[in-house]
Amino acid sequence: MDYRKYFEDALSRLQDERRYRVFVDLERDPARFPYAKRHLADGASEDVVVWCSNDYLGMSLHPDVIAAMREAAARHGVGAGGTRNIAGTSHPLVGLEAELADLHGKEAALVFTSGWVSNLAAIATLGSLLPDCLILSDAFNHNSMIEGIKRSGARKQIFRHNDLGHLEELLAAAPAEQPKLIVFESLYSMHGDIAPIAKIADLAERYAAMTYLDEVHAVGLYGPRGGGVAERDGVMQRIDVIEGTLAKGFGSLGGYIAADEAIIDAVRSYAPSFIFTTALPPAIAAAAATAVRLLKNREDLRALHQRQALLTKHALSAAGLPVMPNASHIVPLLVGDAERCKKATDMLLDRHGIYIQPINYPTVERGAERLRITPTPLHTDAHIAHLVEALVDTWKSLNLPLGATSNIVSFRREKEDLRCTFPDFKKAAE
């Protein structure tokens, strides 16, 4: 039997659908980001500007974060030494969990090796421990949340994205005495839209449901201390479980949940993907804890980040490019076709030295393929101007559909909202 052919056929299907993923070999330099060196197949290299990194604030490049990792590696070694149950519970890891619990105003926190694993482990465990649990899941939830729901064995119902009316219908139809868990994200990273967290908390309280909030794309970036959208909106204490990552706003590696002590202890004690996985190494824990502590006091950096994201949206929209509107730092440009989306990213990379990865199905639905642009505080106004010129050239060269002209009123309103949210926004905008 030709087993190899099965795998080759599977790969061919991806290539036929223009969904085959090609990795770009990058070498980042802390002193030069957002520039990185692109290594080519022939051994040559060239500079590119990275416009799609999830290192939203550049914290992986911060000298204090790098120093913390270097010092911890020299002191503790580079490995964890085992699972959390077998020699892997290092002192830096315990300290990191204390920092995260404090960040979210919760009794305890638990760290995992990634945000994907933290969602899988936590949702699966909560759903399996709650008898006859009903999980209500937003239609746009991340794959890790969907896999956690599947693993839980609980009954699930999907409510339309951010649709409070549909969510209430499902809650009202469930028996009052049935345990219910509402699972949703604060900021949906492919669309950039934000959940009505306070109103979901209202429904949870009205129908005696627990809430599980994924803040992966918001921690470090929103709120007075970087606790996320729930902190920004003043509803953090009304959410039962907050899940986040250390790999995006905090620039390191790992995921976590924060909740009351009984919930954390239950997940710690029952989740196989926590129990049987090697712990996060001390050096990574030390670096992440340093980033968390730093960002608790860096409202100015959050304001600059929002300023650059807002400026990017406005500049692209003013050039007639199809910016998908949202109230977050994510800047999606609609293409609507997988093949042309890939051609656009190839042209940006090869002709203009700009790296943006195409976003195709199944990350987004078919017909909604897009470029996902993520400005950072390290992208200057000159970088933004270069990006606009490159995108306009690419759109014209490929005859891609343009968007509406800039909505200046909307831009001004969003700018005023940012002035209210971030005290340092005016200073950052100057």
Short mmCIF file of C-alpha atoms in Angstrom, two decimals:
data_model
loop_
_atom_site.label_atom_id
_atom_site.label_comp_id
_atom_site.label_asym_id
_atom_site.label_seq_id
_atom_site.Cartn_x
_atom_site.Cartn_y
_atom_site.Cartn_z
CA MET A 1 0.00 0.00 0.00
CA ASP A 2 1.29 3.44 -0.95
CA TYR A 3 0.77 5.34 2.29
CA ARG A 4 2.79 8.32 1.08
CA LYS A 5 0.21 9.00 -1.64
CA TYR A 6 -2.50 9.71 0.95
CA PHE A 7 -0.42 12.53 2.42
CA GLU A 8 0.62 13.88 -0.98
CA ASP A 9 -3.04 13.93 -2.05
CA ALA A 10 -4.00 15.80 1.12
CA LEU A 11 -1.34 18.41 0.43
CA SER A 12 -2.44 18.70 -3.19
CA ARG A 13 -5.97 19.50 -2.05
CA LEU A 14 -4.64 22.38 0.03
CA GLN A 15 -2.60 23.66 -2.89
CA ASP A 16 -5.59 23.43 -5.26
CA GLU A 17 -7.67 25.48 -2.83
CA ARG A 18 -4.80 27.98 -2.45
CA ARG A 19 -4.70 27.20 1.28
CA TYR A 20 -1.22 25.67 1.39
CA ARG A 21 0.82 27.63 3.92
CA VAL A 22 4.34 28.80 3.10
CA PHE A 23 6.60 29.91 5.93
CA VAL A 24 8.93 32.88 5.62
CA ASP A 25 12.35 32.35 7.23
CA LEU A 26 12.85 35.48 9.36
CA GLU A 27 15.62 36.62 11.68
CA ARG A 28 14.46 39.31 14.07
CA ASP A 29 16.87 41.86 15.53
CA PRO A 30 15.79 43.59 18.78
CA ALA A 31 17.64 46.75 17.79
CA ARG A 32 15.93 47.07 14.40
CA PHE A 33 12.35 45.83 14.73
CA PRO A 34 10.00 46.09 12.80
CA TYR A 35 12.77 45.26 10.33
CA ALA A 36 13.80 41.62 10.08
CA LYS A 37 16.14 39.69 7.85
CA ARG A 38 14.44 37.37 5.37
CA HIS A 39 16.53 34.32 4.49
CA LEU A 40 16.06 33.08 0.92
CA ALA A 41 16.41 29.56 -0.44
CA ASP A 42 19.58 30.42 -2.36
CA GLY A 43 21.35 31.50 0.84
CA ALA A 44 20.91 35.23 0.26
CA SER A 45 19.03 37.50 2.66
CA GLU A 46 17.20 40.82 2.56
CA ASP A 47 15.51 43.25 4.93
CA VAL A 48 11.73 43.23 5.24
CA VAL A 49 9.31 45.20 7.41
CA VAL A 50 7.12 42.91 9.51
CA TRP A 51 3.48 44.06 9.60
CA CYS A 52 1.71 40.97 10.95
CA SER A 53 3.42 40.13 14.24
CA ASN A 54 1.38 39.31 17.35
CA ASP A 55 4.18 40.80 19.44
CA TYR A 56 1.87 43.79 19.60
CA LEU A 57 3.94 46.02 21.88
CA GLY A 58 7.40 44.71 21.02
CA MET A 59 7.87 43.37 24.56
CA SER A 60 9.86 40.38 23.34
CA LEU A 61 12.50 42.92 22.34
CA HIS A 62 12.45 44.97 25.56
CA PRO A 63 15.92 45.06 27.17
CA ASP A 64 14.55 44.41 30.68
CA VAL A 65 12.63 41.36 29.47
CA ILE A 66 15.68 40.00 27.64
CA ALA A 67 17.85 40.62 30.71
CA ALA A 68 15.38 38.78 32.94
CA MET A 69 15.45 35.74 30.68
CA ARG A 70 19.23 35.77 30.41
CA GLU A 71 19.69 36.05 34.16
CA ALA A 72 17.15 33.31 34.91
CA ALA A 73 18.69 30.96 32.34
CA ALA A 74 22.11 31.44 33.89
CA ARG A 75 20.71 30.88 37.37
CA HIS A 76 18.24 28.03 36.75
CA GLY A 77 19.22 26.49 33.40
CA VAL A 78 17.19 26.48 30.20
CA GLY A 79 14.80 23.60 30.94
CA ALA A 80 11.95 23.13 33.40
CA GLY A 81 13.13 19.76 34.70
CA GLY A 82 9.75 18.05 34.43
CA THR A 83 6.02 18.46 34.70
CA ARG A 84 4.53 20.69 37.39
CA ASN A 85 3.97 17.59 39.53
CA ILE A 86 7.50 16.28 39.02
CA ALA A 87 10.15 18.92 39.74
CA GLY A 88 8.79 21.48 37.24
CA THR A 89 7.21 23.99 39.62
CA SER A 90 10.01 26.54 39.65
CA HIS A 91 10.06 29.63 41.84
CA PRO A 92 9.91 32.01 38.81
CA LEU A 93 6.81 30.18 37.59
CA VAL A 94 5.10 30.55 40.97
CA GLY A 95 5.97 34.26 40.89
CA LEU A 96 4.53 34.61 37.39
CA GLU A 97 1.23 33.09 38.48
CA ALA A 98 1.05 35.56 41.38
CA GLU A 99 1.64 38.46 38.97
CA LEU A 100 -1.15 37.24 36.69
CA ALA A 101 -3.63 36.74 39.53
CA ASP A 102 -2.88 40.30 40.65
CA LEU A 103 -3.27 41.63 37.10
CA HIS A 104 -6.82 40.29 36.85
CA GLY A 105 -7.86 40.79 40.47
CA LYS A 106 -8.38 37.05 41.00
CA GLU A 107 -7.43 34.71 43.84
CA ALA A 108 -5.14 32.53 41.72
CA ALA A 109 -3.77 31.85 38.25
CA LEU A 110 -2.42 28.81 36.44
CA VAL A 111 0.17 28.88 33.64
CA PHE A 112 0.24 26.52 30.64
CA THR A 113 2.70 26.05 27.79
CA SER A 114 0.52 28.00 25.33
CA GLY A 115 -2.75 29.89 25.05
CA TRP A 116 -4.11 27.08 22.86
CA VAL A 117 -3.42 24.56 25.62
CA SER A 118 -4.85 26.78 28.36
CA ASN A 119 -8.18 27.06 26.51
CA LEU A 120 -8.27 23.36 25.69
CA ALA A 121 -7.44 22.32 29.25
CA ALA A 122 -9.59 24.80 31.13
CA ILE A 123 -12.78 24.56 29.05
CA ALA A 124 -12.57 20.78 28.79
CA THR A 125 -12.09 20.43 32.54
CA LEU A 126 -14.79 22.91 33.56
CA GLY A 127 -17.29 21.37 31.17
CA SER A 128 -16.57 17.84 32.38
CA LEU A 129 -16.71 18.69 36.10
CA LEU A 130 -20.01 20.60 35.92
CA PRO A 131 -22.79 17.94 35.87
CA ASP A 132 -24.92 18.02 32.70
CA CYS A 133 -23.19 21.25 31.70
CA LEU A 134 -24.45 23.31 28.77
CA ILE A 135 -21.71 25.34 27.06
CA LEU A 136 -22.85 28.37 25.07
CA SER A 137 -20.15 29.36 22.58
CA ASP A 138 -19.82 32.43 20.34
CA ALA A 139 -19.82 31.47 16.66
CA PHE A 140 -16.45 33.17 16.08
CA ASN A 141 -14.60 31.51 18.97
CA HIS A 142 -11.02 30.37 18.44
CA ASN A 143 -10.16 26.81 17.46
CA SER A 144 -8.62 26.14 20.89
CA MET A 145 -11.93 26.98 22.57
CA ILE A 146 -13.85 24.77 20.14
CA GLU A 147 -11.47 21.88 20.83
CA GLY A 148 -11.88 22.40 24.57
CA ILE A 149 -15.66 22.24 24.23
CA LYS A 150 -15.40 19.03 22.21
CA ARG A 151 -13.06 17.48 24.77
CA SER A 152 -15.37 18.38 27.65
CA GLY A 153 -18.13 16.03 26.51
CA ALA A 154 -20.66 18.69 27.53
CA ARG A 155 -23.66 19.65 25.45
CA LYS A 156 -22.96 22.77 23.39
CA GLN A 157 -24.99 25.46 21.68
CA ILE A 158 -23.53 28.13 19.42
CA PHE A 159 -24.90 31.67 19.56
CA ARG A 160 -24.53 34.07 16.66
CA HIS A 161 -21.47 36.26 16.96
CA ASN A 162 -21.94 38.97 19.61
CA ASP A 163 -25.72 38.46 19.34
CA LEU A 164 -27.12 39.10 22.83
CA GLY A 165 -30.68 38.33 21.78
CA HIS A 166 -29.73 34.89 20.47
CA LEU A 167 -27.65 34.17 23.57
CA GLU A 168 -30.56 35.07 25.83
CA GLU A 169 -32.91 32.82 23.83
CA LEU A 170 -30.60 29.87 24.43
CA LEU A 171 -30.15 30.68 28.11
CA ALA A 172 -33.87 31.09 28.67
CA ALA A 173 -34.64 27.78 26.97
CA ALA A 174 -32.28 25.83 29.24
CA PRO A 175 -33.55 24.45 32.57
CA ALA A 176 -32.88 26.94 35.38
CA GLU A 177 -31.10 24.31 37.45
CA GLN A 178 -28.76 23.19 34.63
CA PRO A 179 -25.13 24.37 34.98
CA LYS A 180 -24.30 26.73 32.11
CA LEU A 181 -20.97 28.12 30.89
CA ILE A 182 -20.80 31.05 28.44
CA VAL A 183 -17.55 30.92 26.47
CA PHE A 184 -16.48 33.95 24.43
CA GLU A 185 -13.60 36.25 23.49
CA SER A 186 -13.10 39.88 24.36
CA LEU A 187 -11.41 40.78 21.06
CA TYR A 188 -11.78 38.63 17.96
CA SER A 189 -8.39 38.77 16.30
CA MET A 190 -9.32 38.19 12.64
CA HIS A 191 -12.12 40.77 12.62
CA GLY A 192 -10.94 43.15 15.33
CA ASP A 193 -14.39 43.51 16.88
CA ILE A 194 -14.99 43.55 20.63
CA ALA A 195 -17.55 41.64 22.67
CA PRO A 196 -20.22 43.39 24.79
CA ILE A 197 -18.71 41.93 27.95
CA ALA A 198 -20.84 43.82 30.48
CA LYS A 199 -24.07 42.81 28.76
CA ILE A 200 -22.98 39.17 28.55
CA ALA A 201 -22.18 39.33 32.27
CA ASP A 202 -25.69 40.72 32.84
CA LEU A 203 -27.20 37.72 31.07
CA ALA A 204 -24.95 35.32 32.95
CA GLU A 205 -26.12 36.74 36.26
CA ARG A 206 -29.77 36.72 35.19
CA TYR A 207 -29.67 33.07 34.12
CA ALA A 208 -27.16 31.77 36.71
CA ALA A 209 -24.44 30.95 34.19
CA MET A 210 -20.66 30.95 34.58
CA THR A 211 -18.54 33.09 32.23
CA TYR A 212 -15.27 32.17 30.53
CA LEU A 213 -13.53 35.04 28.72
CA ASP A 214 -10.60 34.70 26.33
CA GLU A 215 -8.52 37.93 26.53
CA VAL A 216 -5.63 36.59 24.45
CA HIS A 217 -5.50 39.51 22.00
CA ALA A 218 -6.19 42.15 24.66
CA VAL A 219 -4.00 41.47 27.70
CA GLY A 220 -1.22 44.00 28.00
CA LEU A 221 -2.97 46.24 25.46
CA TYR A 222 -6.16 47.43 27.15
CA GLY A 223 -7.12 48.54 30.63
CA PRO A 224 -5.34 50.83 33.12
CA ARG A 225 -2.82 48.07 33.96
CA GLY A 226 -3.09 45.95 30.81
CA GLY A 227 -5.65 43.54 32.23
CA GLY A 228 -7.59 43.50 28.97
CA VAL A 229 -10.93 44.74 27.69
CA ALA A 230 -12.76 43.51 30.80
CA GLU A 231 -10.51 45.72 32.93
CA ARG A 232 -10.97 48.64 30.55
CA ASP A 233 -14.75 48.23 30.80
CA GLY A 234 -14.71 47.82 34.58
CA VAL A 235 -16.23 44.34 34.56
CA MET A 236 -13.26 42.11 35.36
CA GLN A 237 -14.69 41.12 38.73
CA ARG A 238 -17.91 39.92 37.06
CA ILE A 239 -16.13 37.32 34.90
CA ASP A 240 -15.56 33.90 36.49
CA VAL A 241 -12.57 32.74 34.42
CA ILE A 242 -10.22 34.96 32.41
CA GLU A 243 -7.86 33.29 29.97
CA GLY A 244 -4.87 34.99 28.41
CA THR A 245 -1.57 34.47 26.69
CA LEU A 246 2.00 35.47 27.42
CA ALA A 247 2.98 35.26 23.74
CA LYS A 248 1.33 38.37 22.32
CA GLY A 249 1.07 41.59 24.34
CA PHE A 250 3.60 40.24 26.83
CA GLY A 251 6.00 39.06 24.12
CA SER A 252 6.99 35.72 25.64
CA LEU A 253 5.49 32.21 25.57
CA GLY A 254 2.68 30.42 27.38
CA GLY A 255 -0.97 30.75 28.31
CA TYR A 256 -2.88 31.04 31.57
CA ILE A 257 -6.20 31.23 33.34
CA ALA A 258 -7.09 33.41 36.34
CA ALA A 259 -10.07 32.72 38.60
CA ASP A 260 -11.00 31.94 42.19
CA GLU A 261 -8.84 29.43 43.99
CA ALA A 262 -11.29 26.50 43.78
CA ILE A 263 -11.58 26.75 39.99
CA ILE A 264 -7.83 27.02 39.52
CA ASP A 265 -7.20 24.08 41.84
CA ALA A 266 -9.79 21.95 40.03
CA VAL A 267 -8.18 22.58 36.62
CA ARG A 268 -4.72 21.99 38.12
CA SER A 269 -5.87 18.69 39.59
CA TYR A 270 -7.96 17.30 36.73
CA ALA A 271 -6.68 18.60 33.37
CA PRO A 272 -4.53 15.95 31.60
CA SER A 273 -2.99 18.54 29.28
CA PHE A 274 -1.68 20.32 32.37
CA ILE A 275 -0.75 17.31 34.48
CA PHE A 276 1.20 15.45 31.80
CA THR A 277 2.97 18.38 30.08
CA THR A 278 6.45 19.65 30.90
CA ALA A 279 6.27 22.97 32.71
CA LEU A 280 7.23 26.33 31.27
CA PRO A 281 11.01 26.83 31.81
CA PRO A 282 12.09 29.27 34.56
CA ALA A 283 13.78 31.63 32.10
CA ILE A 284 10.59 32.07 30.08
CA ALA A 285 8.55 32.52 33.26
CA ALA A 286 10.94 35.20 34.48
CA ALA A 287 10.81 37.07 31.17
CA ALA A 288 7.01 36.91 31.07
CA ALA A 289 6.68 38.10 34.68
CA THR A 290 8.95 41.05 33.91
CA ALA A 291 6.80 42.01 30.91
CA VAL A 292 3.61 41.77 33.00
CA ARG A 293 5.09 43.98 35.72
CA LEU A 294 6.38 46.52 33.21
CA LEU A 295 3.08 46.82 31.38
CA LYS A 296 1.11 47.38 34.56
CA ASN A 297 2.69 50.86 34.51
CA ARG A 298 2.96 51.59 30.77
CA GLU A 299 -0.25 53.37 29.82
CA ASP A 300 1.91 55.55 27.57
CA LEU A 301 2.98 52.54 25.50
CA ARG A 302 -0.62 51.37 25.16
CA ALA A 303 -1.61 54.86 24.02
CA LEU A 304 1.16 54.96 21.40
CA HIS A 305 0.11 51.53 20.16
CA GLN A 306 -3.48 52.71 19.73
CA ARG A 307 -2.29 55.88 18.03
CA GLN A 308 -0.30 53.94 15.41
CA ALA A 309 -3.16 51.52 14.80
CA LEU A 310 -5.63 54.38 14.36
CA LEU A 311 -3.26 56.26 12.05
CA THR A 312 -2.76 53.11 9.94
CA LYS A 313 -6.50 52.57 9.59
CA HIS A 314 -7.09 56.17 8.62
CA ALA A 315 -4.24 56.30 6.10
CA LEU A 316 -5.30 53.06 4.39
CA SER A 317 -8.94 54.09 4.31
CA ALA A 318 -8.06 57.53 2.94
CA ALA A 319 -6.20 55.79 0.10
CA GLY A 320 -9.37 53.91 -0.80
CA LEU A 321 -8.25 50.54 0.52
CA PRO A 322 -10.94 48.18 1.92
CA VAL A 323 -10.29 48.46 5.67
CA MET A 324 -12.77 46.35 7.63
CA PRO A 325 -14.03 48.70 10.38
CA ASN A 326 -13.60 47.79 14.04
CA ALA A 327 -12.80 49.43 17.37
CA SER A 328 -9.53 47.63 18.13
CA HIS A 329 -5.87 47.63 17.12
CA ILE A 330 -6.41 45.00 14.40
CA VAL A 331 -6.35 46.36 10.82
CA PRO A 332 -7.95 43.84 8.41
CA LEU A 333 -7.99 44.50 4.65
CA LEU A 334 -10.61 42.51 2.77
CA VAL A 335 -9.49 40.65 -0.36
CA GLY A 336 -12.24 38.04 -0.68
CA ASP A 337 -10.33 35.44 -2.70
CA ALA A 338 -7.71 32.96 -1.51
CA GLU A 339 -5.55 32.97 -4.64
CA ARG A 340 -5.44 36.76 -4.98
CA CYS A 341 -4.82 37.10 -1.25
CA LYS A 342 -1.70 34.97 -1.61
CA LYS A 343 -0.62 36.89 -4.71
CA ALA A 344 -0.99 40.16 -2.82
CA THR A 345 1.21 39.02 0.04
CA ASP A 346 3.81 37.64 -2.37
CA MET A 347 3.92 40.95 -4.25
CA LEU A 348 4.22 42.95 -1.04
CA LEU A 349 7.12 40.76 0.06
CA ASP A 350 9.02 40.48 -3.22
CA ARG A 351 8.41 43.96 -4.64
CA HIS A 352 8.14 46.13 -1.53
CA GLY A 353 9.92 44.24 1.28
CA ILE A 354 6.76 44.11 3.40
CA TYR A 355 5.80 40.89 5.17
CA ILE A 356 2.08 40.28 5.79
CA GLN A 357 0.82 36.70 5.97
CA PRO A 358 -2.40 35.89 4.02
CA ILE A 359 -5.42 34.91 6.13
CA ASN A 360 -7.47 32.24 4.36
CA TYR A 361 -9.98 29.49 5.22
CA PRO A 362 -10.36 27.90 7.77
CA THR A 363 -9.04 30.83 9.84
CA VAL A 364 -11.74 32.95 8.20
CA GLU A 365 -14.73 31.85 6.13
CA ARG A 366 -14.38 31.36 2.38
CA GLY A 367 -14.93 34.62 0.52
CA ALA A 368 -13.64 36.62 3.49
CA GLU A 369 -9.91 36.15 2.85
CA ARG A 370 -7.91 39.13 4.02
CA LEU A 371 -4.65 40.69 5.01
CA ARG A 372 -4.37 41.17 8.76
CA ILE A 373 -2.15 44.13 9.65
CA THR A 374 -0.95 44.66 13.21
CA PRO A 375 0.80 48.01 13.84
CA THR A 376 3.07 48.26 16.88
CA PRO A 377 4.48 51.25 18.75
CA LEU A 378 7.71 50.58 16.85
CA HIS A 379 6.12 51.22 13.45
CA THR A 380 6.80 54.88 12.65
CA ASP A 381 4.70 57.26 10.59
CA ALA A 382 7.22 56.73 7.77
CA HIS A 383 6.63 52.96 7.94
CA ILE A 384 2.89 53.60 7.65
CA ALA A 385 3.38 55.85 4.61
CA HIS A 386 5.49 53.15 2.93
CA LEU A 387 2.83 50.53 3.72
CA VAL A 388 0.11 52.64 2.11
CA GLU A 389 2.13 53.19 -1.07
CA ALA A 390 2.95 49.48 -1.31
CA LEU A 391 -0.64 48.38 -0.78
CA VAL A 392 -2.02 50.85 -3.32
CA ASP A 393 0.49 49.57 -5.89
CA THR A 394 -0.41 45.96 -5.07
CA TRP A 395 -4.16 46.59 -5.27
CA LYS A 396 -3.82 48.31 -8.64
CA SER A 397 -1.43 45.70 -10.03
CA LEU A 398 -3.76 42.82 -9.12
CA ASN A 399 -6.96 44.75 -9.88
CA LEU A 400 -8.29 44.11 -6.38
CA PRO A 401 -11.55 45.78 -5.29
CA LEU A 402 -11.13 49.06 -3.45
CA GLY A 403 -13.12 50.17 -0.41
CA ALA A 404 -15.10 53.27 0.44
CA THR A 405 -13.32 56.57 0.91
CA SER A 406 -12.25 57.56 4.41
CA ASN A 407 -14.97 58.28 6.95
CA ILE A 408 -13.43 61.28 8.68
CA VAL A 409 -16.31 61.60 11.14
CA SER A 410 -15.82 58.00 12.29
CA PHE A 411 -12.07 58.57 12.51
CA ARG A 412 -12.53 61.64 14.72
CA ARG A 413 -15.02 59.83 16.93
CA GLU A 414 -12.62 56.90 17.41
CA LYS A 415 -9.82 59.35 18.18
CA GLU A 416 -11.91 61.04 20.87
CA ASP A 417 -12.81 57.65 22.35
CA LEU A 418 -9.10 56.89 22.60
CA ARG A 419 -8.44 60.22 24.35
CA CYS A 420 -10.97 59.21 27.00
CA THR A 421 -9.65 55.65 27.34
CA PHE A 422 -5.94 56.46 27.40
CA PRO A 423 -4.84 59.51 29.42
CA ASP A 424 -1.54 59.50 27.51
CA PHE A 425 -3.14 59.35 24.06
CA LYS A 426 -2.88 63.12 23.48
CA LYS A 427 0.82 63.04 24.31
CA ALA A 428 1.35 59.99 22.07
CA ALA A 429 -0.48 61.67 19.19
CA GLU A 430 1.70 64.77 19.26
#
